[in-house]
Structures are given as structure tokens and as C-alpha cells.
Coordinates of C-alpha atoms and ligand atoms in Angstrom, one line a residue:
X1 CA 314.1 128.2 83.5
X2 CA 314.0 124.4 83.8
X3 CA 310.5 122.7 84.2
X4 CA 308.6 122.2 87.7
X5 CA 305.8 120.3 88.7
X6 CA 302.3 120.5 90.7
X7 CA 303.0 117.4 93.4
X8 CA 300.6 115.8 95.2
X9 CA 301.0 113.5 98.5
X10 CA 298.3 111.3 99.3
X11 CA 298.4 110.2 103.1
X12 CA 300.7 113.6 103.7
X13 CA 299.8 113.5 107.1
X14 CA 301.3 109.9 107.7
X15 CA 304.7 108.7 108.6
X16 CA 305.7 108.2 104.9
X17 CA 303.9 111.3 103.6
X18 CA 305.9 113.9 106.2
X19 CA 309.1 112.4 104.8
X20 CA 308.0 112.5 101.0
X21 CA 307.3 116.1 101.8
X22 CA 310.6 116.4 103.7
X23 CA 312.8 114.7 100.6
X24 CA 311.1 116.3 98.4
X25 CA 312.0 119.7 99.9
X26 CA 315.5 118.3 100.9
X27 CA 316.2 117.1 97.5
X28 CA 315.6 120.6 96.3
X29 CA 312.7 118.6 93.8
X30 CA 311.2 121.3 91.5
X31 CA 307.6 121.6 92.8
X32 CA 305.8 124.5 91.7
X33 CA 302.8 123.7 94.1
X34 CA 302.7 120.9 96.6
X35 CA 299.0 119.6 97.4
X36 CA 298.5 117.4 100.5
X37 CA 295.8 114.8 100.4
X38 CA 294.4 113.1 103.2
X39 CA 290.9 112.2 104.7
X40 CA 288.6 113.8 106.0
X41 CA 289.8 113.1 109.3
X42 CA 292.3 115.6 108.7
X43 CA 290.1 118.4 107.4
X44 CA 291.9 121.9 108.6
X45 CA 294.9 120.3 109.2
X46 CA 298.6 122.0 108.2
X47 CA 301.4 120.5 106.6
X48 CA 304.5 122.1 106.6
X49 CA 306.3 122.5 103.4
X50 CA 309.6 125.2 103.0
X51 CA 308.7 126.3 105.6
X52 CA 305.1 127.1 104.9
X53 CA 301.6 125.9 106.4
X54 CA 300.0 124.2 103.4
X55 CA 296.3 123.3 104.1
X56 CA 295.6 119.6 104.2
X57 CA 293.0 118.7 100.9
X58 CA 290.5 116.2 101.7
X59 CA 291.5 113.4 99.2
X60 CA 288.3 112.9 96.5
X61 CA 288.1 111.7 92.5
X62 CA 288.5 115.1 91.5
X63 CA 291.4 115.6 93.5
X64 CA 294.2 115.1 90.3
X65 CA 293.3 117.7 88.1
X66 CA 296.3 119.3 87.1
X67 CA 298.4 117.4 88.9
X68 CA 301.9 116.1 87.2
X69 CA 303.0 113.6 90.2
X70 CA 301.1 112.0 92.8
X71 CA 303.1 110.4 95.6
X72 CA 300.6 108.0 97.1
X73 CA 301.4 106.9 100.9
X74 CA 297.7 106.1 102.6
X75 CA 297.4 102.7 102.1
X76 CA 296.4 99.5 99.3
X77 CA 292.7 99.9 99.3
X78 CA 293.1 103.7 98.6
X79 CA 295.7 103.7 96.0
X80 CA 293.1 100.6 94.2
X81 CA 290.4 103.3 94.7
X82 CA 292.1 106.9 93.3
X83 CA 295.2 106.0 91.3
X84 CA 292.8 105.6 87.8
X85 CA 291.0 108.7 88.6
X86 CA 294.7 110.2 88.6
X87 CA 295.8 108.3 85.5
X88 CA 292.5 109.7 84.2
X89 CA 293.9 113.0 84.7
X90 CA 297.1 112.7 82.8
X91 CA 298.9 112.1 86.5
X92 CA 301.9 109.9 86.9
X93 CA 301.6 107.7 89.9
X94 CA 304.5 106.4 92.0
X95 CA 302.8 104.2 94.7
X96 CA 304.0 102.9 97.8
X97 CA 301.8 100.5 98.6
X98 CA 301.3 96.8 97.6
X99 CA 298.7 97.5 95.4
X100 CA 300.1 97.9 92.0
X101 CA 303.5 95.3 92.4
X102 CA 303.1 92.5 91.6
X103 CA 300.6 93.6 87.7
X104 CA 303.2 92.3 85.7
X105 CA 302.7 95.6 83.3
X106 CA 303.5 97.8 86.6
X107 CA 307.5 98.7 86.8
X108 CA 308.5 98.0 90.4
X109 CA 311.3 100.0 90.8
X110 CA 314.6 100.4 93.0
X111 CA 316.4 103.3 90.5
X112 CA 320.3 101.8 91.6
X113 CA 319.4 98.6 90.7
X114 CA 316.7 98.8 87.9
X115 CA 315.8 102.3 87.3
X116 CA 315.6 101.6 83.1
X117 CA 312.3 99.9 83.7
X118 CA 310.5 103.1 84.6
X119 CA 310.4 103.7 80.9
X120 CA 307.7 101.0 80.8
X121 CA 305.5 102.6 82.6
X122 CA 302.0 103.2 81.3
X123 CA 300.7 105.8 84.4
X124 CA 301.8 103.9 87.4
X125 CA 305.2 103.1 89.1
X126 CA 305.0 101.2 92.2
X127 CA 307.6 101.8 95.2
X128 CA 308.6 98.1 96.3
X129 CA 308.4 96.8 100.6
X130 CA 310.7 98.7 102.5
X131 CA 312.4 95.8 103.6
X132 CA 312.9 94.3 99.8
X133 CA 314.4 97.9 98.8
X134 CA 317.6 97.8 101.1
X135 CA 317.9 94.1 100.8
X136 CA 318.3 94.7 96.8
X137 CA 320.6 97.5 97.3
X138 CA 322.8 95.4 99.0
X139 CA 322.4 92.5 97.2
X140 CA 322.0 93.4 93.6
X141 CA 325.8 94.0 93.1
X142 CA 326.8 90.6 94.5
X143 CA 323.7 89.1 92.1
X144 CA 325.7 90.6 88.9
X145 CA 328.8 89.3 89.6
X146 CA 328.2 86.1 91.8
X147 CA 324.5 85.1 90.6
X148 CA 322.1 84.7 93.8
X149 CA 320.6 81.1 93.8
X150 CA 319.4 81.5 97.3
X151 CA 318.3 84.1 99.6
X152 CA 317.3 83.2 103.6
X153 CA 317.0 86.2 105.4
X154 CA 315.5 87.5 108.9
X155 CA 314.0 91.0 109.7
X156 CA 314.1 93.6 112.5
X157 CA 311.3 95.8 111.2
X158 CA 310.9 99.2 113.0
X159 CA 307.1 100.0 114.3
X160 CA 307.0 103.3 111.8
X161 CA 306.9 100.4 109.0
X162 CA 303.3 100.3 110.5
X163 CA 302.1 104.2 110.6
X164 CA 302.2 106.9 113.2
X165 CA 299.5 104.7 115.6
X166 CA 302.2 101.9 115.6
X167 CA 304.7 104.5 116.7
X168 CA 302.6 105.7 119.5
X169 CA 301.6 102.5 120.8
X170 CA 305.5 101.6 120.8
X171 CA 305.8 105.3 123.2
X172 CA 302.3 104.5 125.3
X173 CA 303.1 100.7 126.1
X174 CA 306.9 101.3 127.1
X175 CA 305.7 104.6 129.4
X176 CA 303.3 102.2 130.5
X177 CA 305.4 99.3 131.2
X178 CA 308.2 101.3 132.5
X179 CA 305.5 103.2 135.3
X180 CA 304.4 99.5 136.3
X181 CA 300.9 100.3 134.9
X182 CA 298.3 98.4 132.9
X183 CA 299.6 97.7 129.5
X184 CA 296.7 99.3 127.0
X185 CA 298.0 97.3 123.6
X186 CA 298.0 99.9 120.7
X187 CA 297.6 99.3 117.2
X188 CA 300.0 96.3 116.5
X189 CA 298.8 93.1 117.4
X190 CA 300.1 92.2 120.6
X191 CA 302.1 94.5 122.5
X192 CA 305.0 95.8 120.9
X193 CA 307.1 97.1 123.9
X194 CA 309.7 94.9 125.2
X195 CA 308.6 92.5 122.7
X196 CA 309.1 90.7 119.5
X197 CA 306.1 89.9 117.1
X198 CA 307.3 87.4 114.4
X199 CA 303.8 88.7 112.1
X200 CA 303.8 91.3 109.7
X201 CA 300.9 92.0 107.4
X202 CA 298.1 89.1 106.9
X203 CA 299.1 85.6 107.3
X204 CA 298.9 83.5 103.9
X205 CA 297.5 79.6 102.9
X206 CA 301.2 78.8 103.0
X207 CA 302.1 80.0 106.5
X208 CA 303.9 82.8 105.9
X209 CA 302.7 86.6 105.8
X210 CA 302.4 88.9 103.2
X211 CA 305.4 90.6 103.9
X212 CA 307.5 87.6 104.1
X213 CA 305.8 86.4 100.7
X214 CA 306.6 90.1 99.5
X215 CA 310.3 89.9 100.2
X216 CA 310.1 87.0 97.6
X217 CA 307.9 88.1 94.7
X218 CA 309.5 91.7 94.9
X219 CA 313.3 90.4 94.8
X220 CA 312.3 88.6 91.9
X221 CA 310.7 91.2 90.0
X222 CA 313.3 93.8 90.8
X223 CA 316.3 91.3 90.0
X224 CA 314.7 90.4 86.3
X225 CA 315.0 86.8 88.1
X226 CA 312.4 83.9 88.9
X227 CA 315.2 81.9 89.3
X228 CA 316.1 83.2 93.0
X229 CA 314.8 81.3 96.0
X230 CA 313.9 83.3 98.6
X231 CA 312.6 82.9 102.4
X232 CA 312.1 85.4 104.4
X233 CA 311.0 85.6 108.6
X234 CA 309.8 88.8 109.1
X235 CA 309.6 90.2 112.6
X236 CA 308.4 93.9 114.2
X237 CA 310.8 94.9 116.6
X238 CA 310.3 97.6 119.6
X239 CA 312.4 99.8 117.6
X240 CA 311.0 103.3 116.4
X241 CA 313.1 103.9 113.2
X242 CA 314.8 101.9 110.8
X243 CA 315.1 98.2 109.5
X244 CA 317.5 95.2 110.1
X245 CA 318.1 92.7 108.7
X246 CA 320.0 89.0 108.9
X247 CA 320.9 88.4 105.0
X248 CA 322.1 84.5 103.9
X249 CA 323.3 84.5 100.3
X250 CA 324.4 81.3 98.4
X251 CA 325.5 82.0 94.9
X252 CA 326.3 80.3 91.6
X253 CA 329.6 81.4 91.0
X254 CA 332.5 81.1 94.4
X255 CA 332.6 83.9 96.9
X256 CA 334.3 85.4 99.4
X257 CA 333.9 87.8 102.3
X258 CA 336.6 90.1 101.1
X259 CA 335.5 90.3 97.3
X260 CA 331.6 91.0 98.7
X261 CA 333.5 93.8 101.1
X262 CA 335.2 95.0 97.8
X263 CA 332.2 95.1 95.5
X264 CA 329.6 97.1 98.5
X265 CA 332.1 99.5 98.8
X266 CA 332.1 100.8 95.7
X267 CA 327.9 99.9 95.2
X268 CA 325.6 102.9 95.0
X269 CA 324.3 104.1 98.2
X270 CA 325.9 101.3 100.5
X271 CA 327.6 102.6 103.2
X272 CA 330.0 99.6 104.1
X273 CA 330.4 99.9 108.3
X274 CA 332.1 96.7 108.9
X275 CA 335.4 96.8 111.3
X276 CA 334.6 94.0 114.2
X277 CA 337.9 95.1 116.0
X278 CA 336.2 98.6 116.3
X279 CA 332.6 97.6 117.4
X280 CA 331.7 98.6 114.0
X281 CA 328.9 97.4 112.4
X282 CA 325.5 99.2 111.3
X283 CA 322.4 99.9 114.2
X284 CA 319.2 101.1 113.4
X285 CA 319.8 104.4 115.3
X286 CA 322.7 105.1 113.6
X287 CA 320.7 105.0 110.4
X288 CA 317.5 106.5 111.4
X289 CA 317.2 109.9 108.8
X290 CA 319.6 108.9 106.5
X291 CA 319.1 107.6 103.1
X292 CA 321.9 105.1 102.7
X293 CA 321.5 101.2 103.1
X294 CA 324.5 100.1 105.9
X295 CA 326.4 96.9 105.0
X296 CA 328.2 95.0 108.0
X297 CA 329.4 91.8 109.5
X298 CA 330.1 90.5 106.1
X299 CA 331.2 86.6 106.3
X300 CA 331.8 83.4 104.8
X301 CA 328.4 81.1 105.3
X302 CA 331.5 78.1 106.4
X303 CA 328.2 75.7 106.5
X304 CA 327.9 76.0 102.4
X305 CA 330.5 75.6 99.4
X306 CA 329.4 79.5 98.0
X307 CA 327.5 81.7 101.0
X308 CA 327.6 85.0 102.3
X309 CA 326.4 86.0 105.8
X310 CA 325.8 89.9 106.3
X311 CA 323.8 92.4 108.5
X312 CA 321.8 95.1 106.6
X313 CA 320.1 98.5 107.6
X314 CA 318.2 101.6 106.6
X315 CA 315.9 103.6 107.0
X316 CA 312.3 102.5 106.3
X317 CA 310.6 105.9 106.0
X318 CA 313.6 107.0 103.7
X319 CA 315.1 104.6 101.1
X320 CA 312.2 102.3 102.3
X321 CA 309.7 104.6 101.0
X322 CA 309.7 108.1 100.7
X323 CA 313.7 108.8 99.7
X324 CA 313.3 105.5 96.5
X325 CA 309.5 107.4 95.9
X326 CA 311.3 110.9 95.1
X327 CA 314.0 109.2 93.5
X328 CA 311.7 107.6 91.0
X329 CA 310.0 111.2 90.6
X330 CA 313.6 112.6 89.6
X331 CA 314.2 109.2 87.1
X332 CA 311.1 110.8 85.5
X333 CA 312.6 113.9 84.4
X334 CA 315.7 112.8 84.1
X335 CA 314.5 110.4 81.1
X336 CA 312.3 113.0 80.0
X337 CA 309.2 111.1 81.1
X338 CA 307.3 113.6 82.8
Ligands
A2P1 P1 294.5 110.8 107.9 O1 295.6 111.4 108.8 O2 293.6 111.9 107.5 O3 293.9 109.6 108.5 P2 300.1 106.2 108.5 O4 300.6 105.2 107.6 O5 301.2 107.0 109.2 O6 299.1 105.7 109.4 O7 299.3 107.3 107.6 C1 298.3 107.0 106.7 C2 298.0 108.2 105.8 O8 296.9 107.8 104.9 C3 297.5 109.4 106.6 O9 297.9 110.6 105.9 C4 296.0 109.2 106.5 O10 295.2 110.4 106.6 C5 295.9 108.7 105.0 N1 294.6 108.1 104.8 C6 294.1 107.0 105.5 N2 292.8 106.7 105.0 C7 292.5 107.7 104.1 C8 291.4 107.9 103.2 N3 290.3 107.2 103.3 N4 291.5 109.0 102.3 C9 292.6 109.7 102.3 N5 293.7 109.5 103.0 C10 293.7 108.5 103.9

């Protein structure tokens, strides 16, 4: 019988954690015991897993102890704080959070574009932005061939990029809005609802936020390239599930709309949904549950010699975190790492 393995899911009561638990089962993953972790917040809490109520663990240092895989979802200051006590234990980590990216010993990994670097791992494996992971899905084939110089892109970023509160505070404020009640802001900044809120994560010395900065140091790093110039405006959107995104690419070598169309439809995991004539392009709700990136409204830039206009979307709680977290997990066995 082939090997399986005792999983654990830290933050398995979050957005991310329910769908690591969910691809993990849906990817028929060989778990031989599944442990949730959360706080103690969530003490007598269920999870469901195949169809089972698994009791929620209360997340502690001594929580890794014979654990093979721990799929960490519950935030940066968390994964700083417990991944060594689970590196301690012999545990391989495969983070999602920010914490672990940008250590330049710390594989940062998207496995169509650069799954070989997991072999460098030495305990942890960090999951990149959601919004950098379908961006370099999409982009990494044209990279190959055409070599990126520059990358401008905009974001539609879904309010499950920021948790189950930000999800409820989208649901509260639009009921709200909609019954011509009080607006109570929820957990984003301003209200989300019928809005646009060009801020996601902190703001930096340079002006932009983290997650616009991220978008640029992860692209990098995932394309073995410090050579690409990236700038990134990242915006939350009043849209439940799934991110969009505007994509400008100029390139090295010439380019042309119909050789990018050529190359994404044969790219791993794009889903190429580009016929004008049709209305067909890709929409967040199309996408929402599924694990492919969507590839549309591919064009000629006509205001640059070599540039590429295109629309991009996925799902952030999939491919943006916990679909390219349990594909890491099956890169493991598969190069017998695990
Ligand atoms: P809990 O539900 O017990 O607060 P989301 O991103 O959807 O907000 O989810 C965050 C996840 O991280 C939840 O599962 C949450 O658990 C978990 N989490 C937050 N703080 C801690 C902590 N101090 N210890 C363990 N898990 C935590």
C-alpha cells in the first residue's frame, strides 16, 4: 500500500483552512489522520473532513508531534511563532502566509511554473500572494518565450483574500445598505459594499502596500528573475470570491496577440475564455470553486513596440492558496521528499 501522511491545518477554521481541508479530500491526498489547529477561540469546534466531524485542536508548541505536513493558513505572526517548533519535530511546512517569502533560502513555489525548487527546501515551503500565483501562471509561458521586461498590472481582489470577517462585513454592509439602514463598517477599512478600496495590507515608506510591493518581490523570485519591473495597484473589490486582474506586459523579444492566445492555450492550468464576438471573457463568478487561472481579452498594447494587454482570474482561496498549498504537498511525494 502506498505511503499516507498525518496532516495538519493550522487556521482550519478560516476561509483558506476549509478549502485546504476540502482539496485535500478532493484531491483524494493520502491522509492517514487529518488534525485541525486553531485557537483557542475555537475550542469544541468541528471541522468536517470525508465526511466526518473532526474536533478542532487548540494550536500549541507541542502541537507537531508526529505530524508529516503542516498546512499553515492563520496568519504571519503565527506561522513566525509555530513553524520551528514544527521543523523541530521533523514537520515539513508549506506556508501561506508572508512570513517565510522573501528568506532567500525559503523555495517560493508555484509547481507549473517552478516546482523543481521545492527540492531546496530545508523544512519550509512558502505558498506565494494569491494574486502573484495566477498572475505567474499566466504569465510564465509568455516570460519563456518572449522575456518579460515589464509588468504593470491592476487588481480586483475578492473580500475572502481578507478572512471570513471580511466576507461578512461584505454580507452585513450590502443587507445594510440595501434596507436603507446605518452602515456598521466591518473588518476592512472602510466600507466595502458598493465600494472600491485601492489599500491592501499595510502601506509602505515608498507609497505602495505590501501587497502591491509583494506582487513585485514574489514575481521575481518565482520567475528566477530580478530583471523584471513590476508595478502593481492593488484594489479590494465588493466581490465575495475570486481575483481579477488588468495584466500590461512589454517583452524583450516581438509579440503578438495571436502567438500569446497560442501559447495559454496550451499552458498548464490556463483556461483560455477569450471570444469578444461571444461576450466571452473570464468573471470572477464564473471562476469562484475552480482551480484554473482564466485568460481573456488578450491584445496588442498598440501604445508600445512589444506589449500585451490581458484580463486574468481565479480563484483566491483555490490556486491562490489552498489548491497551489496541496499541490506543493503532492510535489513532495512525488520527488520523494516527504
Ligand atoms: P480561530 O477561528 O480559532 O480564530 P481567516 O483568515 O478566515 O480569518 O482565518 C484565520 C484562521 O487562523 C482561523 O482558523 C483562526 O482560528 C486561525 N487563528 C487566528 N489566530 C490564531 C492563533 N492565535 N492560534 C491559532 N490559530 C489562529
Amino acid at each position: 500500500m502506498s505511503k499516507e501522511y498525518v496532516v495538519a491545518v493550522v487556521g482550519a477554521t478560516g476561509a483558506v483552512g476549509e478549502e485546504m481541508m476540502k482539496t485535500l479530500e478532493k484531491n483524494k491526498f493520502p491522509v492517514k489522520e487529518l488534525i485541525p489547529l486553531a485557537s483557542k477561540r475555537s475550542e469544541g469546534k468541528t471541522v468536517l473532513f470525508k465526511g466526518k466531524k473532526i474536533p478542532v485542536k487548540v494550536l500549541n508548541e507541542d502541537s507537531f508531534k508526529g505530524i508529516d505536513i503542516a498546512l499553515f493558513s492563520a496568519g504571519g505572526s503565527i506561522s513566525k511563532q509555530y513553524a520551528p517548533f514544527a521543523i523541530e519535530e521533523g514537520t515539513i511546512v508549506i506556508d501561506n502566509t508572508s512570513a517565510f517569502r522573501y528568506e532567500k533560502d525559503i523555495p517560493l513555489v508555484v509547481p507549473e511554473v517552478n516546482a523543481e525548487d521545492i527540492k531546496q527546501h530545508k523544512g519550509i515551503i512558502a505558498n506565494p500572494n494569491c494574486s502573484t500565483i495566477q498572475m505567474v501562471v499566466a504569465l510564465a509561458p509568455i516570460h519563456r518565450e518572449f522575456t518579460i521586461k515589464r509588468i504593470l498590472v491592476s487588481t480586483y481582489q475578492s473580500v475572502s483574500g481578507a478572512g471570513r470577517k471580511a466576507i461578512f462585513s461584505l454580507q452585513n454592509e450590502a443587507k445594510q445598505h440595501l434596507n436603507h439602514e446605518e452602515v456598521e463598517q466591518g473588518s476592512l477599512s472602510h466600507q466595502i459594499a458598493f465600494n472600491l478600496i485601492p489599500h491592501i495590507d499595510v502601506f509602505m515608506d515608498n507609497g505602495y502596500t505590501k501587497e502591491e510591493m509583494k506582487m513585485d518581490w514574489e514575481t521575481k523570485k518565482i520567475l528566477h528573475s530580478d530583471d523584471i519591473a513590476v508595478s502593481a495597484t492593488c484594489v479590494r473589490v465588493p466581490v465575495f470570491r475570486a481575483h481579477s486582474e488588468a495584466v500590461n506586459v512589454e517583452t524583450e523579444k516581438p509579440i503578438t496577440a495571436a502567438k500569446v492566445k497560442e501559447l495559454l492555450s496550451k499552458a498548464p492550468l490556463v483556461v483560455l475564455q477569450d471570444d469578444p464576438h461571444e461576450n466571452l471573457y473570464p468573471m470572477p463568478i464564473k471562476a469562484e470553486n475552480k482551480n484554473e487561472v482564466f485568460v481573456g481579452r488578450i491584445r496588442q498594447d498598440e501604445s508600445i513596440k512589444n506589449g500585451i494587454n490581458m484580463w486574468v482570474v481565479s480563484d483566491n482561496l483555490l490556486k491562490g492558496a489552498a489548491f497551489n498549498a496541496v499541490q506543493i504537498a503532492e510535489k513532495l511525494i512525488e520527488f520523494k521528499l516527504v
